[in-house]
CSV table of C-alpha atoms in Angstrom, one decimal:
chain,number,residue,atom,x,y,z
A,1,UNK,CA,0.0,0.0,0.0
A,2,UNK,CA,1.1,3.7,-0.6
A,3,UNK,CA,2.0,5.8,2.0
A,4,UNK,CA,0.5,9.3,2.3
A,5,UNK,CA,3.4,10.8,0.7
A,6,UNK,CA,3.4,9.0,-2.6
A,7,UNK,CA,-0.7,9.3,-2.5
A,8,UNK,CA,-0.4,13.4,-2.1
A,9,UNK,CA,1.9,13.0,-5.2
A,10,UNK,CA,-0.6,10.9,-7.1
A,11,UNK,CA,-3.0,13.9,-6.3
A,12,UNK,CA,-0.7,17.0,-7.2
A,13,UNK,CA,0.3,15.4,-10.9
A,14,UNK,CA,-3.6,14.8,-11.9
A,15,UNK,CA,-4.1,18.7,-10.7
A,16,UNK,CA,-1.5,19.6,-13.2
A,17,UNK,CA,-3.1,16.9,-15.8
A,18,UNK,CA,-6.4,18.6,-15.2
A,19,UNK,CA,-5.0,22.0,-15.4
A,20,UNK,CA,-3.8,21.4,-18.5
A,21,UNK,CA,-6.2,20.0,-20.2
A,22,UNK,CA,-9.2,22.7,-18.9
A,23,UNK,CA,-10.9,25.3,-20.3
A,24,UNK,CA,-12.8,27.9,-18.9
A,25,UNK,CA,-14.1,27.4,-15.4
A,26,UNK,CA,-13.2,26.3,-12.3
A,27,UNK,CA,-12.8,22.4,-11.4
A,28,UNK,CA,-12.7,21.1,-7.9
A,29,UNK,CA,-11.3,17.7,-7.7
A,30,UNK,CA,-11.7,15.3,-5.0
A,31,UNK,CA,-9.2,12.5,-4.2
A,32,UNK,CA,-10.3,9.3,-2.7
A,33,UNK,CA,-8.5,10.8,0.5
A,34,UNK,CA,-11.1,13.5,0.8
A,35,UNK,CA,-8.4,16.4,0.1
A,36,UNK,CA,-9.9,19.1,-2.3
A,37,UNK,CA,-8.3,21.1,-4.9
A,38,UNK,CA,-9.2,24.0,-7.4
A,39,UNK,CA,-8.3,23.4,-10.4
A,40,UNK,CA,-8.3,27.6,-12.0
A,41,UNK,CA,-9.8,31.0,-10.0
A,42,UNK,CA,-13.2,31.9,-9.1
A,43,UNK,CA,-15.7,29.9,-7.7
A,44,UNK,CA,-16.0,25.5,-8.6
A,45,UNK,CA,-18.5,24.9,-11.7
A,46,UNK,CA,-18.0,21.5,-11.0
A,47,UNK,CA,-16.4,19.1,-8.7
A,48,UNK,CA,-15.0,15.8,-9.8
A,49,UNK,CA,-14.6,13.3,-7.6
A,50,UNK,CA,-12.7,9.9,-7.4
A,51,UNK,CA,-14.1,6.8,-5.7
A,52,UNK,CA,-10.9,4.3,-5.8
A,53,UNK,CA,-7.1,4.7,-5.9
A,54,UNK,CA,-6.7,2.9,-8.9
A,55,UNK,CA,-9.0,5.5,-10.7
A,56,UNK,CA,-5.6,8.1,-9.8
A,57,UNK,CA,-3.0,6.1,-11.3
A,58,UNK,CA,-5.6,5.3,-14.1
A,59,UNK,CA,-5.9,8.4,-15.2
A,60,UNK,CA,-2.3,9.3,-15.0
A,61,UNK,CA,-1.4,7.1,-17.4
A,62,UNK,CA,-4.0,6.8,-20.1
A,63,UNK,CA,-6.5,9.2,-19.5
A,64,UNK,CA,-8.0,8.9,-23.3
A,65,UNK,CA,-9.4,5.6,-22.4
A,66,UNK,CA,-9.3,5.1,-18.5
A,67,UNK,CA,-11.2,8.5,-18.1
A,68,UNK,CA,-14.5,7.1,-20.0
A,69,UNK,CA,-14.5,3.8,-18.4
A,70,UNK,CA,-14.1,5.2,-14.7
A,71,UNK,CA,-17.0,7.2,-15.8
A,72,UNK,CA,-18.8,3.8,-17.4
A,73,UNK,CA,-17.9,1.8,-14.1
A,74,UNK,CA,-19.0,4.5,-11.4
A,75,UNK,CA,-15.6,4.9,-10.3
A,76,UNK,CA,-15.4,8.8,-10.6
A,77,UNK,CA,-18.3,11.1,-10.9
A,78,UNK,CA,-19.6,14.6,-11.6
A,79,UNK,CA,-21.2,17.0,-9.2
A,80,UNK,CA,-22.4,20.5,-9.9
A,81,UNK,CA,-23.3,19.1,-13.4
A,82,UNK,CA,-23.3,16.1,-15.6
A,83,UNK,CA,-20.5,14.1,-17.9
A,84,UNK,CA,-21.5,16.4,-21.0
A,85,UNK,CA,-20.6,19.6,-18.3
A,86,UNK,CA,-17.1,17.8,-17.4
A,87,UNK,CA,-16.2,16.9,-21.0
A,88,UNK,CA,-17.4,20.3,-22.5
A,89,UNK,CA,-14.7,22.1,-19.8
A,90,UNK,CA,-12.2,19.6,-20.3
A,91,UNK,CA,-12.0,19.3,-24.1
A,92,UNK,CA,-11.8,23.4,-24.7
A,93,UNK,CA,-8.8,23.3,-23.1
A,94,UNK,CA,-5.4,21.6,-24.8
A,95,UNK,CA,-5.3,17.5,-25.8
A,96,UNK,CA,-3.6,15.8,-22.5
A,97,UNK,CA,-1.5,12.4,-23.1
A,98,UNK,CA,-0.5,10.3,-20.0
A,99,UNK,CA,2.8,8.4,-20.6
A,100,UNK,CA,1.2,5.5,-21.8
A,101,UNK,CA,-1.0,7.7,-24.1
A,102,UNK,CA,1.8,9.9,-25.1
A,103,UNK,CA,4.0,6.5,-26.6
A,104,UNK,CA,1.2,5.2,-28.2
A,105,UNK,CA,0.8,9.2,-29.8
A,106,UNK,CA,4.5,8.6,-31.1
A,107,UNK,CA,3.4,5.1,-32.5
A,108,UNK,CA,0.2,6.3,-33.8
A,109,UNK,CA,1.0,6.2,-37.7
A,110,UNK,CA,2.3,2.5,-37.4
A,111,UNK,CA,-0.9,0.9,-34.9
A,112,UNK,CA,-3.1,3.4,-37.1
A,113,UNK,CA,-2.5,0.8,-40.3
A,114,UNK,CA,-3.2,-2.1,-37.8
A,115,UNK,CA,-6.2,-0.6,-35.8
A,116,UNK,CA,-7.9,0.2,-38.8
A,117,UNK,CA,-6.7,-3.1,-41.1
A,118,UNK,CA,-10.4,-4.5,-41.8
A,119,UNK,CA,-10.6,-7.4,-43.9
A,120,UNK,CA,-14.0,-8.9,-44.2
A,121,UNK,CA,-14.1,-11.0,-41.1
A,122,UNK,CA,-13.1,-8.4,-39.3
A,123,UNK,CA,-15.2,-5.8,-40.7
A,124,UNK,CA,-18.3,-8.2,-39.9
A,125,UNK,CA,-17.3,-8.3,-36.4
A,126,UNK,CA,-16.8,-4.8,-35.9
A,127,UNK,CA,-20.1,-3.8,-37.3
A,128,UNK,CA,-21.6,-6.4,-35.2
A,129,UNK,CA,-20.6,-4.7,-32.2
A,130,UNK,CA,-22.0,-1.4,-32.8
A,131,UNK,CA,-25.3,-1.9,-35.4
A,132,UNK,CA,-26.3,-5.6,-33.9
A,133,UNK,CA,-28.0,-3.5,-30.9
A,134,UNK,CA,-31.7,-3.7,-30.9
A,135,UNK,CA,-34.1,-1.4,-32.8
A,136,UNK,CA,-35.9,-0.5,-30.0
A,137,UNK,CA,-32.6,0.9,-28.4
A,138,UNK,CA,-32.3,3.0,-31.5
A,139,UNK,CA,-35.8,3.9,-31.5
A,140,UNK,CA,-35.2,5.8,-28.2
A,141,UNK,CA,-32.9,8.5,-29.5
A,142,UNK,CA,-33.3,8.8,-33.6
A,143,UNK,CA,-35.5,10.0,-35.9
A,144,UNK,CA,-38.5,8.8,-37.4
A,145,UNK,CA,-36.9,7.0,-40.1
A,146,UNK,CA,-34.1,5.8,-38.1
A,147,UNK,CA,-31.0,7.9,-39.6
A,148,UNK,CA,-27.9,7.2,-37.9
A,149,UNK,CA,-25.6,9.6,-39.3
A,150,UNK,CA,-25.6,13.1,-39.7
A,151,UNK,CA,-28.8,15.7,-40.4
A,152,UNK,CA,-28.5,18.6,-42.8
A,153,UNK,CA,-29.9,21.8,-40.5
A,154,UNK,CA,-30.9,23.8,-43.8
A,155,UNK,CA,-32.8,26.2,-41.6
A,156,UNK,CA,-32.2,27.3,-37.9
A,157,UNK,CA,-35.1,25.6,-35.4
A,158,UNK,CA,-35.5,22.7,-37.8
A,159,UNK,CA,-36.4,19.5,-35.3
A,160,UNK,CA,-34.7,16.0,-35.8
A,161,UNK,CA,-37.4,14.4,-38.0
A,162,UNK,CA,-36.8,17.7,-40.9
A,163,UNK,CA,-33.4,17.6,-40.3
A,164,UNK,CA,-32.9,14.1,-41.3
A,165,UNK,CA,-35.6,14.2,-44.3
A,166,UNK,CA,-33.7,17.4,-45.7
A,167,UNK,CA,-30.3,15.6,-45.4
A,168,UNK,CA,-31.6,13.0,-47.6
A,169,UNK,CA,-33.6,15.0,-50.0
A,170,UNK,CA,-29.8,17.0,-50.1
A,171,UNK,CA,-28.0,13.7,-51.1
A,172,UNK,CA,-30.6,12.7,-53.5
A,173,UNK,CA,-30.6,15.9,-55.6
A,174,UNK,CA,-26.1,15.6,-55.4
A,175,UNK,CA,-27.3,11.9,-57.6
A,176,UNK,CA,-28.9,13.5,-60.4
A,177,UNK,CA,-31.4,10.7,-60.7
A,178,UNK,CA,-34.1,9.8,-63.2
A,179,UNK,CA,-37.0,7.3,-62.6
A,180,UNK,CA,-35.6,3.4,-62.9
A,181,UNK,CA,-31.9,4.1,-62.9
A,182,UNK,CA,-30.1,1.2,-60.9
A,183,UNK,CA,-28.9,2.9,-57.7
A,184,UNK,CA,-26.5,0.8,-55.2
A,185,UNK,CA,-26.4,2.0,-51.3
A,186,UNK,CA,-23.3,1.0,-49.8
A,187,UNK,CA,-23.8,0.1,-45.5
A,188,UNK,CA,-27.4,0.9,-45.8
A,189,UNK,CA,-28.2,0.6,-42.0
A,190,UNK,CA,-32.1,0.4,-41.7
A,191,UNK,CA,-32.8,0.9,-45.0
A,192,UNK,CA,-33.9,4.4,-45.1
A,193,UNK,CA,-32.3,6.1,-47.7
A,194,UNK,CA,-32.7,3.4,-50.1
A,195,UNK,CA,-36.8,3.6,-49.6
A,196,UNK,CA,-36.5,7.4,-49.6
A,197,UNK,CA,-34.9,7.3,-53.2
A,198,UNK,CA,-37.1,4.9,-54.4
A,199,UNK,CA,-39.8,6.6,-53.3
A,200,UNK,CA,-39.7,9.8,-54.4
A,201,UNK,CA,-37.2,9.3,-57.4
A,202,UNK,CA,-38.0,6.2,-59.2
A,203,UNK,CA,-35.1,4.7,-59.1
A,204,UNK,CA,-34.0,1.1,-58.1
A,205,UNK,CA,-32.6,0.6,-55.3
A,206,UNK,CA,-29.8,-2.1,-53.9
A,207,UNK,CA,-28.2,-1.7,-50.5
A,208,UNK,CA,-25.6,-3.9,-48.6
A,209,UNK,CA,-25.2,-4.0,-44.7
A,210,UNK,CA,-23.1,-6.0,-42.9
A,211,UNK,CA,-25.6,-5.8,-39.7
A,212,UNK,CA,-27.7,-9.0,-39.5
A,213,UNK,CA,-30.4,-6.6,-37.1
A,214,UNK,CA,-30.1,-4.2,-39.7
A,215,UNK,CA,-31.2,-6.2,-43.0
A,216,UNK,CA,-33.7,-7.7,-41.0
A,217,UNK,CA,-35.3,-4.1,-40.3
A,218,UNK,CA,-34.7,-2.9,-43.8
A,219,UNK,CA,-35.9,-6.2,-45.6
A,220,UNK,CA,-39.5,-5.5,-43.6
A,221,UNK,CA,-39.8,-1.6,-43.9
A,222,UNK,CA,-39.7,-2.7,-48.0
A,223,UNK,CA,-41.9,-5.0,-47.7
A,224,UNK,CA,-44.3,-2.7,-45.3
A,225,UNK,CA,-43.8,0.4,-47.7
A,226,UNK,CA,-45.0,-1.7,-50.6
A,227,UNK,CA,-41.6,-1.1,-52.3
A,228,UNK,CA,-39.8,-4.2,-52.3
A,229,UNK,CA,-40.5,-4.3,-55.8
A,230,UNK,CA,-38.1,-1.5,-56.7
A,231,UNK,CA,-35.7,-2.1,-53.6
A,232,UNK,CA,-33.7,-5.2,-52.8
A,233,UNK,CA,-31.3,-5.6,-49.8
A,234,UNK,CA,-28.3,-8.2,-49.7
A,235,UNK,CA,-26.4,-9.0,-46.2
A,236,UNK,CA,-22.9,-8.3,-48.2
A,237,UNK,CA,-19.9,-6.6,-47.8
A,238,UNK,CA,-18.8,-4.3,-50.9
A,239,UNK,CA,-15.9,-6.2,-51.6
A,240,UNK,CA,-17.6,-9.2,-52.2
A,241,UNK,CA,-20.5,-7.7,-53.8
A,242,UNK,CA,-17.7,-5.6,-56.5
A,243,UNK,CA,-16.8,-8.7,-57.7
A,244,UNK,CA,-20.2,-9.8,-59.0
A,245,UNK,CA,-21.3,-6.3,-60.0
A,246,UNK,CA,-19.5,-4.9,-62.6
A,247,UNK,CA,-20.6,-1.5,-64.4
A,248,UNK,CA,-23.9,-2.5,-62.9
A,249,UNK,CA,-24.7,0.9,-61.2
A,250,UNK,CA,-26.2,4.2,-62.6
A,251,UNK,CA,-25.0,5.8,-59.1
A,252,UNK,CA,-23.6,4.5,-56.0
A,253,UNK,CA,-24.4,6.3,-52.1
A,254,UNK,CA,-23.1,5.6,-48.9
A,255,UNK,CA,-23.7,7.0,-46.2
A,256,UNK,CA,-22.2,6.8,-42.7
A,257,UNK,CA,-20.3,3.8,-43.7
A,258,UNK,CA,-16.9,5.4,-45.0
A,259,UNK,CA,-16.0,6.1,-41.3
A,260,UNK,CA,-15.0,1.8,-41.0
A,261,UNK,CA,-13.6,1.3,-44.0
A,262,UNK,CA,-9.9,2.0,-42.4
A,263,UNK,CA,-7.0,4.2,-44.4
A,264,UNK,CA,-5.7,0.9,-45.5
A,265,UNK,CA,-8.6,-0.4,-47.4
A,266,UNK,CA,-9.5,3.0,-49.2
A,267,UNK,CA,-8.0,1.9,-52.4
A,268,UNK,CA,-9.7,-0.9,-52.6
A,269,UNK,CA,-13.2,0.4,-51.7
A,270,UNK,CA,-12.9,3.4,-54.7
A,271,UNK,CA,-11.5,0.5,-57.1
A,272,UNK,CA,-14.5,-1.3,-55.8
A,273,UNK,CA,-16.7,1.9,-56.3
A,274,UNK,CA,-15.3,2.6,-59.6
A,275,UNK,CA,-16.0,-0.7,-60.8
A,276,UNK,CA,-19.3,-1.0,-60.0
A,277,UNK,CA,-20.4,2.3,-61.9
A,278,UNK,CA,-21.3,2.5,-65.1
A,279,UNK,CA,-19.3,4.7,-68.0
A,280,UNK,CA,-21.8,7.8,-67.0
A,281,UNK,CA,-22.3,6.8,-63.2
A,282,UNK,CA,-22.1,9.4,-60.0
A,283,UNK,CA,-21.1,8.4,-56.5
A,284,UNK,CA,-21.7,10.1,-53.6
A,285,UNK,CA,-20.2,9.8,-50.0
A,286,UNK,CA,-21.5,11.1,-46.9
A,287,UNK,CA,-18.5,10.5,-44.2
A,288,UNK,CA,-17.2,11.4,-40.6
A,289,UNK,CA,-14.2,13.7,-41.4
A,290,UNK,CA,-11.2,15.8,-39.4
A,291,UNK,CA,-10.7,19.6,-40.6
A,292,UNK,CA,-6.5,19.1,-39.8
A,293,UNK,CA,-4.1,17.2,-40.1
A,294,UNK,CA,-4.3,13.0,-39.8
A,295,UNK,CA,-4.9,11.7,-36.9
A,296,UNK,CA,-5.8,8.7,-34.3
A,297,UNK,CA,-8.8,7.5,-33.2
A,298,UNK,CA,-9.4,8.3,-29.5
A,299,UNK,CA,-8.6,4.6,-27.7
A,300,UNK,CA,-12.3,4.9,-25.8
A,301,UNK,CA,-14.2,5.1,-28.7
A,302,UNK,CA,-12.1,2.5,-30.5
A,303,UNK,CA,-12.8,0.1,-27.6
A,304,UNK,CA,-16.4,0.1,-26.8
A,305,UNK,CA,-17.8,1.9,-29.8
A,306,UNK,CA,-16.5,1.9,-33.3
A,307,UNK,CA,-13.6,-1.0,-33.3
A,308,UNK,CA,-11.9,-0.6,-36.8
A,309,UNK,CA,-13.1,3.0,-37.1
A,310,UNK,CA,-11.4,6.1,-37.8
A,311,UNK,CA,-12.4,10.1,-39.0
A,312,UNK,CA,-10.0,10.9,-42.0
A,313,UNK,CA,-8.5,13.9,-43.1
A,314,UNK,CA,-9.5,14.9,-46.8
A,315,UNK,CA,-5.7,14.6,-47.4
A,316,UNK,CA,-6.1,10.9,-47.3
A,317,UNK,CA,-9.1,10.5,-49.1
A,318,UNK,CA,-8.6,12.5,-51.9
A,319,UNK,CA,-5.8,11.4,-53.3
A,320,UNK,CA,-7.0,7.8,-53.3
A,321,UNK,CA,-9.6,9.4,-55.1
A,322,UNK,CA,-7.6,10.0,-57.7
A,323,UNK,CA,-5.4,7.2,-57.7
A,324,UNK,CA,-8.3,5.5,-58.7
A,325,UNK,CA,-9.4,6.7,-61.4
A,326,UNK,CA,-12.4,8.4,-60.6
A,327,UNK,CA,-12.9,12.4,-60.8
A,328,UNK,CA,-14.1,14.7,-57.9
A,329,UNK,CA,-17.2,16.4,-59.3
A,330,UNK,CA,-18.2,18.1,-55.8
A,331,UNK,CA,-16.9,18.5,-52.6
A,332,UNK,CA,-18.7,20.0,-49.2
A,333,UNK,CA,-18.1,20.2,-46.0
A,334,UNK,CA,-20.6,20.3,-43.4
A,335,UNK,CA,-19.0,22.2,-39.7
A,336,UNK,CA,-21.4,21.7,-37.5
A,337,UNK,CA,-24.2,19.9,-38.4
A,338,UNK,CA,-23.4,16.7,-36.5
A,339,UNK,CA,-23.2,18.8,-33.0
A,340,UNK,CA,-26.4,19.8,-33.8
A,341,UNK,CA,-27.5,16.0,-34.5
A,342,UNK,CA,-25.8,15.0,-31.5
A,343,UNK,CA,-27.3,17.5,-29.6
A,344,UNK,CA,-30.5,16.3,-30.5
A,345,UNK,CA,-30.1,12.5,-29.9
A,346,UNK,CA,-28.2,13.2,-26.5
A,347,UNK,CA,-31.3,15.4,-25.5
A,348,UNK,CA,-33.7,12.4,-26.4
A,349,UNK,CA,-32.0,9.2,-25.1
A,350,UNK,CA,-31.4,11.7,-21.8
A,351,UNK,CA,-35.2,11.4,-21.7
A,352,UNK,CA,-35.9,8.0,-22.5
A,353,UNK,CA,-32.9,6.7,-20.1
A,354,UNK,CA,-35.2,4.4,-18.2
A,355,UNK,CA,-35.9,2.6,-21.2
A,356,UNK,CA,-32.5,2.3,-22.1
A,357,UNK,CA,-32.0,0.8,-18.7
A,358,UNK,CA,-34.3,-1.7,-18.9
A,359,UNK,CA,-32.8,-2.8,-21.9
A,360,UNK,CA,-29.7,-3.1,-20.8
A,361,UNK,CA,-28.1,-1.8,-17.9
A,362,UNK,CA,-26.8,1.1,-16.3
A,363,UNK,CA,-23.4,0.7,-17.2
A,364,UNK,CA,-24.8,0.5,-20.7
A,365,UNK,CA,-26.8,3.8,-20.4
A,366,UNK,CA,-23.3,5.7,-18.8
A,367,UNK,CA,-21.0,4.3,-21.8
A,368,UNK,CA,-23.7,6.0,-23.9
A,369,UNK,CA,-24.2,9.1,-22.1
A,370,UNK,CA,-20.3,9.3,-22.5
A,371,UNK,CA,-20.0,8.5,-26.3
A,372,UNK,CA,-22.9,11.1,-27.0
A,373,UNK,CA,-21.3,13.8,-25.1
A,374,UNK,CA,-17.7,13.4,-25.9
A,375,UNK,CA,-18.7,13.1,-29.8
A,376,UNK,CA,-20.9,16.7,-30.3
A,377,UNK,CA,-18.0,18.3,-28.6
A,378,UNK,CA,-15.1,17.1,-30.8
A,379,UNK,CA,-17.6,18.4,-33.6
A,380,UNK,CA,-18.2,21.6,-31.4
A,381,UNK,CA,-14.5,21.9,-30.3
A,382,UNK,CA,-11.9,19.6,-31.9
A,383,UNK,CA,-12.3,19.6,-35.3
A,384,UNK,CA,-14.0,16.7,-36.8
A,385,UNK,CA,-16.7,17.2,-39.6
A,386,UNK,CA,-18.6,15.9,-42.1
A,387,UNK,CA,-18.0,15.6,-45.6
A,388,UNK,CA,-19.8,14.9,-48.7
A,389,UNK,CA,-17.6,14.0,-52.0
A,390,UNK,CA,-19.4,13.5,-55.2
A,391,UNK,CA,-16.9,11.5,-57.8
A,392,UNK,CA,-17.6,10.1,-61.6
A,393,UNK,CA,-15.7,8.1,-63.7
A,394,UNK,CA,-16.0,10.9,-66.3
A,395,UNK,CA,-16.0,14.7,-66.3
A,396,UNK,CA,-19.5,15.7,-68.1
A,397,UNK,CA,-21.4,12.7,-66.0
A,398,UNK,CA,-22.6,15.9,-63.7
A,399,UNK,CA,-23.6,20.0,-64.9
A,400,UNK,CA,-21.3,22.3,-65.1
A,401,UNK,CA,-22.8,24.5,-62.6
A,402,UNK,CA,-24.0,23.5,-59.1
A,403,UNK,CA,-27.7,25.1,-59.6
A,404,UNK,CA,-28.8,21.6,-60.4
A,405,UNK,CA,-28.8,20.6,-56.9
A,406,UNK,CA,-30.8,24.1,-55.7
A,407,UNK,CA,-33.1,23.0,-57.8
A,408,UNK,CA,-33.3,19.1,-57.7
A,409,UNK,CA,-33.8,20.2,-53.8
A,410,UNK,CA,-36.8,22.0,-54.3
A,411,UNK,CA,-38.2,19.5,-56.6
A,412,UNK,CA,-37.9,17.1,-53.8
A,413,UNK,CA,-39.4,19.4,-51.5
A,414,UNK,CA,-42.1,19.2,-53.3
A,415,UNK,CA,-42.7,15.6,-54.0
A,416,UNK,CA,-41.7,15.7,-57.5
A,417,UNK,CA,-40.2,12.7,-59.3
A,418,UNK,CA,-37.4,12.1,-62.0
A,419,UNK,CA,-34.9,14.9,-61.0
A,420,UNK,CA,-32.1,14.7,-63.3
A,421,UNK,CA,-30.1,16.7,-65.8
A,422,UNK,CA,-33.0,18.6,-67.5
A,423,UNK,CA,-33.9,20.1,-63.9
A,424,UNK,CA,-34.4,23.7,-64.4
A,425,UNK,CA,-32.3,23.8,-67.4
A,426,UNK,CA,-28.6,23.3,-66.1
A,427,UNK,CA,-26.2,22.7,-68.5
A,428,UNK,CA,-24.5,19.8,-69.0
A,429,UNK,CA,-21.5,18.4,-71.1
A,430,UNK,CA,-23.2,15.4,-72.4
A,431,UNK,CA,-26.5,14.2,-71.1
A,432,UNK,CA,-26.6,11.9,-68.7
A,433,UNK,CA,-27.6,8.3,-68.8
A,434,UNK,CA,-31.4,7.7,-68.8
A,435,UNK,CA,-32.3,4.1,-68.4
A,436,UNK,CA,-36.1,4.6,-69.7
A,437,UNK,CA,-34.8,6.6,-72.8
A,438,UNK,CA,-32.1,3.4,-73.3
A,439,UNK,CA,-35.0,1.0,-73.7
């Protein structure tokens, strides 16, 4: 056991790791010993306070992970406030490596490649852990049509259930479609998108999961929405599917699912993009992105929430891009519409928690409470973003101007169907490929 000495000391180096790593606001942390210290001037906002020993030594050496599982195991907690209080005050401030955290930093572009290596099995598996959760935990927190990725706030005030419809009706009019062209959606989740563009385009629709729970959702909404007809879904993963698709594809989407393909895999999912399109085709994706430099996936979420995962810069993704073959036709980046999205589901499974509970467990509901805090403040304060890349594998497959998807938008908005090239009279190099006109 430590003597008092070597405890106070324990005490005094997470003051100076908390000091550093705060914003505004004052923090008063208490050890397991009962001693108090403020952590900046003025009053305590909040006071931390640690339950265990361990927790000290914990955080001194790998606060990025140990911090979020103290929190998960009721080994620390927050008074004065909640976890979203704590993380908001602790994440304005500088980034704060322990010395564990600080060699794996210095490692980070070698266990990068092998964090995020994802062949097949192992992509399986890692979706498995997130998406395999029931739809009635989703259906706490998300919208309507259950969109798990990011909503498109086109007007201030908009609630979830807009926000989500107009992030579709955004992606749709970036695809240029026209009733019955063949329209592949890559990590579909619940099958949402793919009914929406069926729906109110005309197209036809395949998408690809690898989430058992998932397919099994999506394969009934079709069949509820009287659309199986026009849309199909397949338990595959792209790679696989490629190689029994070729050129089959007037446009490709995905959305949400770029985020687990892993840096060293990005070749091959563009070559698999590229080869699935046809010589006039569009792609669009809708990803998790970082407005700097590369980086690393924090080790919390890697652990319990997205295994294989990571946010990448546009320097890595673009040049893939064109590696590949393919062009980039459009390119947007959405700041802060995730915080916003977050901000909403965090505000809904907050008041549904009981549910959640009885689902699961509390440890459950705190890892959650965690992840939904600490992710809208790295899109509030660290950088991350959204992006949307729209690539062809020629130059005149899209206008020359970006009106078309102003007015494609509206269209939508409207219920219209068939909103391609000859929307509001864009020009275009060479008109695009019309399935009905081909027949």
């Amino acid at each position: 056991m430590l003597d008092s000495a070597p405890r106070k000391e324990f005490g005094m180096l997470l003051v100076r790791l908390l000091a550093a790593a705060k914003g505004d606001g004052t923090l008063n942390l208490v050890t397991v010993d009962g001693e108090h210290h403020r952590i900046g001037s003025g009053p305590p906002k909040l006071t931390l306070r640690l339950h265990d020993r361990a927790v000290e030594r914990d955080l001194l050496i790998n606060p990025r992970l140990r911090f979020g599982e103290a929190y998960m195991d009721g080994r620390l907690s927050i008074e004065g406030g909640t976890i979203y209080d704590l993380l908001s005050m602790l994440m304005s401030g500088s980034e704060v490596q322990g010395a564990l955290g600080r060699a794996v930093e210095a490692l980070s572009p070698i266990l990068r490649r092998a964090q995020q290596y994802n062949p097949m099995r192992r992509s399986r598996q890692n979706v498995e852990h997130h998406y395999n959760l029931s739809r009635e935990f989703y259906e706490l927190f998300l919208d309507r049509d259950m969109q798990y990725s990011c909503a498109y706030f086109s007007e201030p005030g908009m609630s979830l259930d807009d926000a989500q419809e107009a992030k579709k009706r955004h992606i749709a009019a970036k695809l240029l479609l026209v009733p019955g062209m063949r329209v592949l959606d890559i990590g579909c989740g619940w099958g949402g998108m793919a009914l929406y563009l069926a729906r109110h385009t005309g197209a036809r629709v395949t998408g690809i999961t690898l989430s058992s729970e998932q397919f099994e959702v999506a394969k009934r909404r079709a069949e509820e929405t009287g659309l199986s007809d026009r849309v199909t879904f397949e338990l595959r993963d792209y790679r696989e599917f490629a190689g029994t698709h070729p050129a089959a594809f007037d446009r490709i989407v995905s959305v949400g699912m770029f985020e687990h393909v892993g840096v060293p895999q990005y070749r091959t999912y563009f070559d698999a993009v590229r080869g699935m399109l046809n010589e006039d085709g569009v792609a669009l994706i809708h990803s998790i992105g970082r407005l700097k430099e590369p980086g690393a996936t924090n080790p919390w979420i890697r652990k319990y929430i997205f295994p294989g995962g990571y946010s990448p810069a546009l320097s890595e993704v673009l040049p893939v891009i064109e590696r590949s073959g393919l062009f980039t036709t459009d390119l947007e980046v959405l700041r802060l519409h995730y915080a916003e999205t977050l901000r909403h589901w965090r505000s809904r499974f907050d008041a549904r928690r009981d549910e959640a509970k009885a689902l699961y467990d509390e440890r459950f509901c705190r890892m959650w409470e965690f992840y939904l805090a600490g992710a809208e403040l790295s899109f509030l304060l660290q950088g991350h973003m959204v992006f949307q890349v729209q690539v062809a594998r020629n130059l005149g497959a899209v206008p020359l101007t970006r009106d078309y998807m102003v007015n494609a938008e509206r269209h939508l908005a409207k219920g219209s169907a068939g909103i391609g090239a000859s929307v509001g009279g864009v020009p275009m190099l060479r008109p695009a490929h019309s399935p009905e006109s081909a027949n």
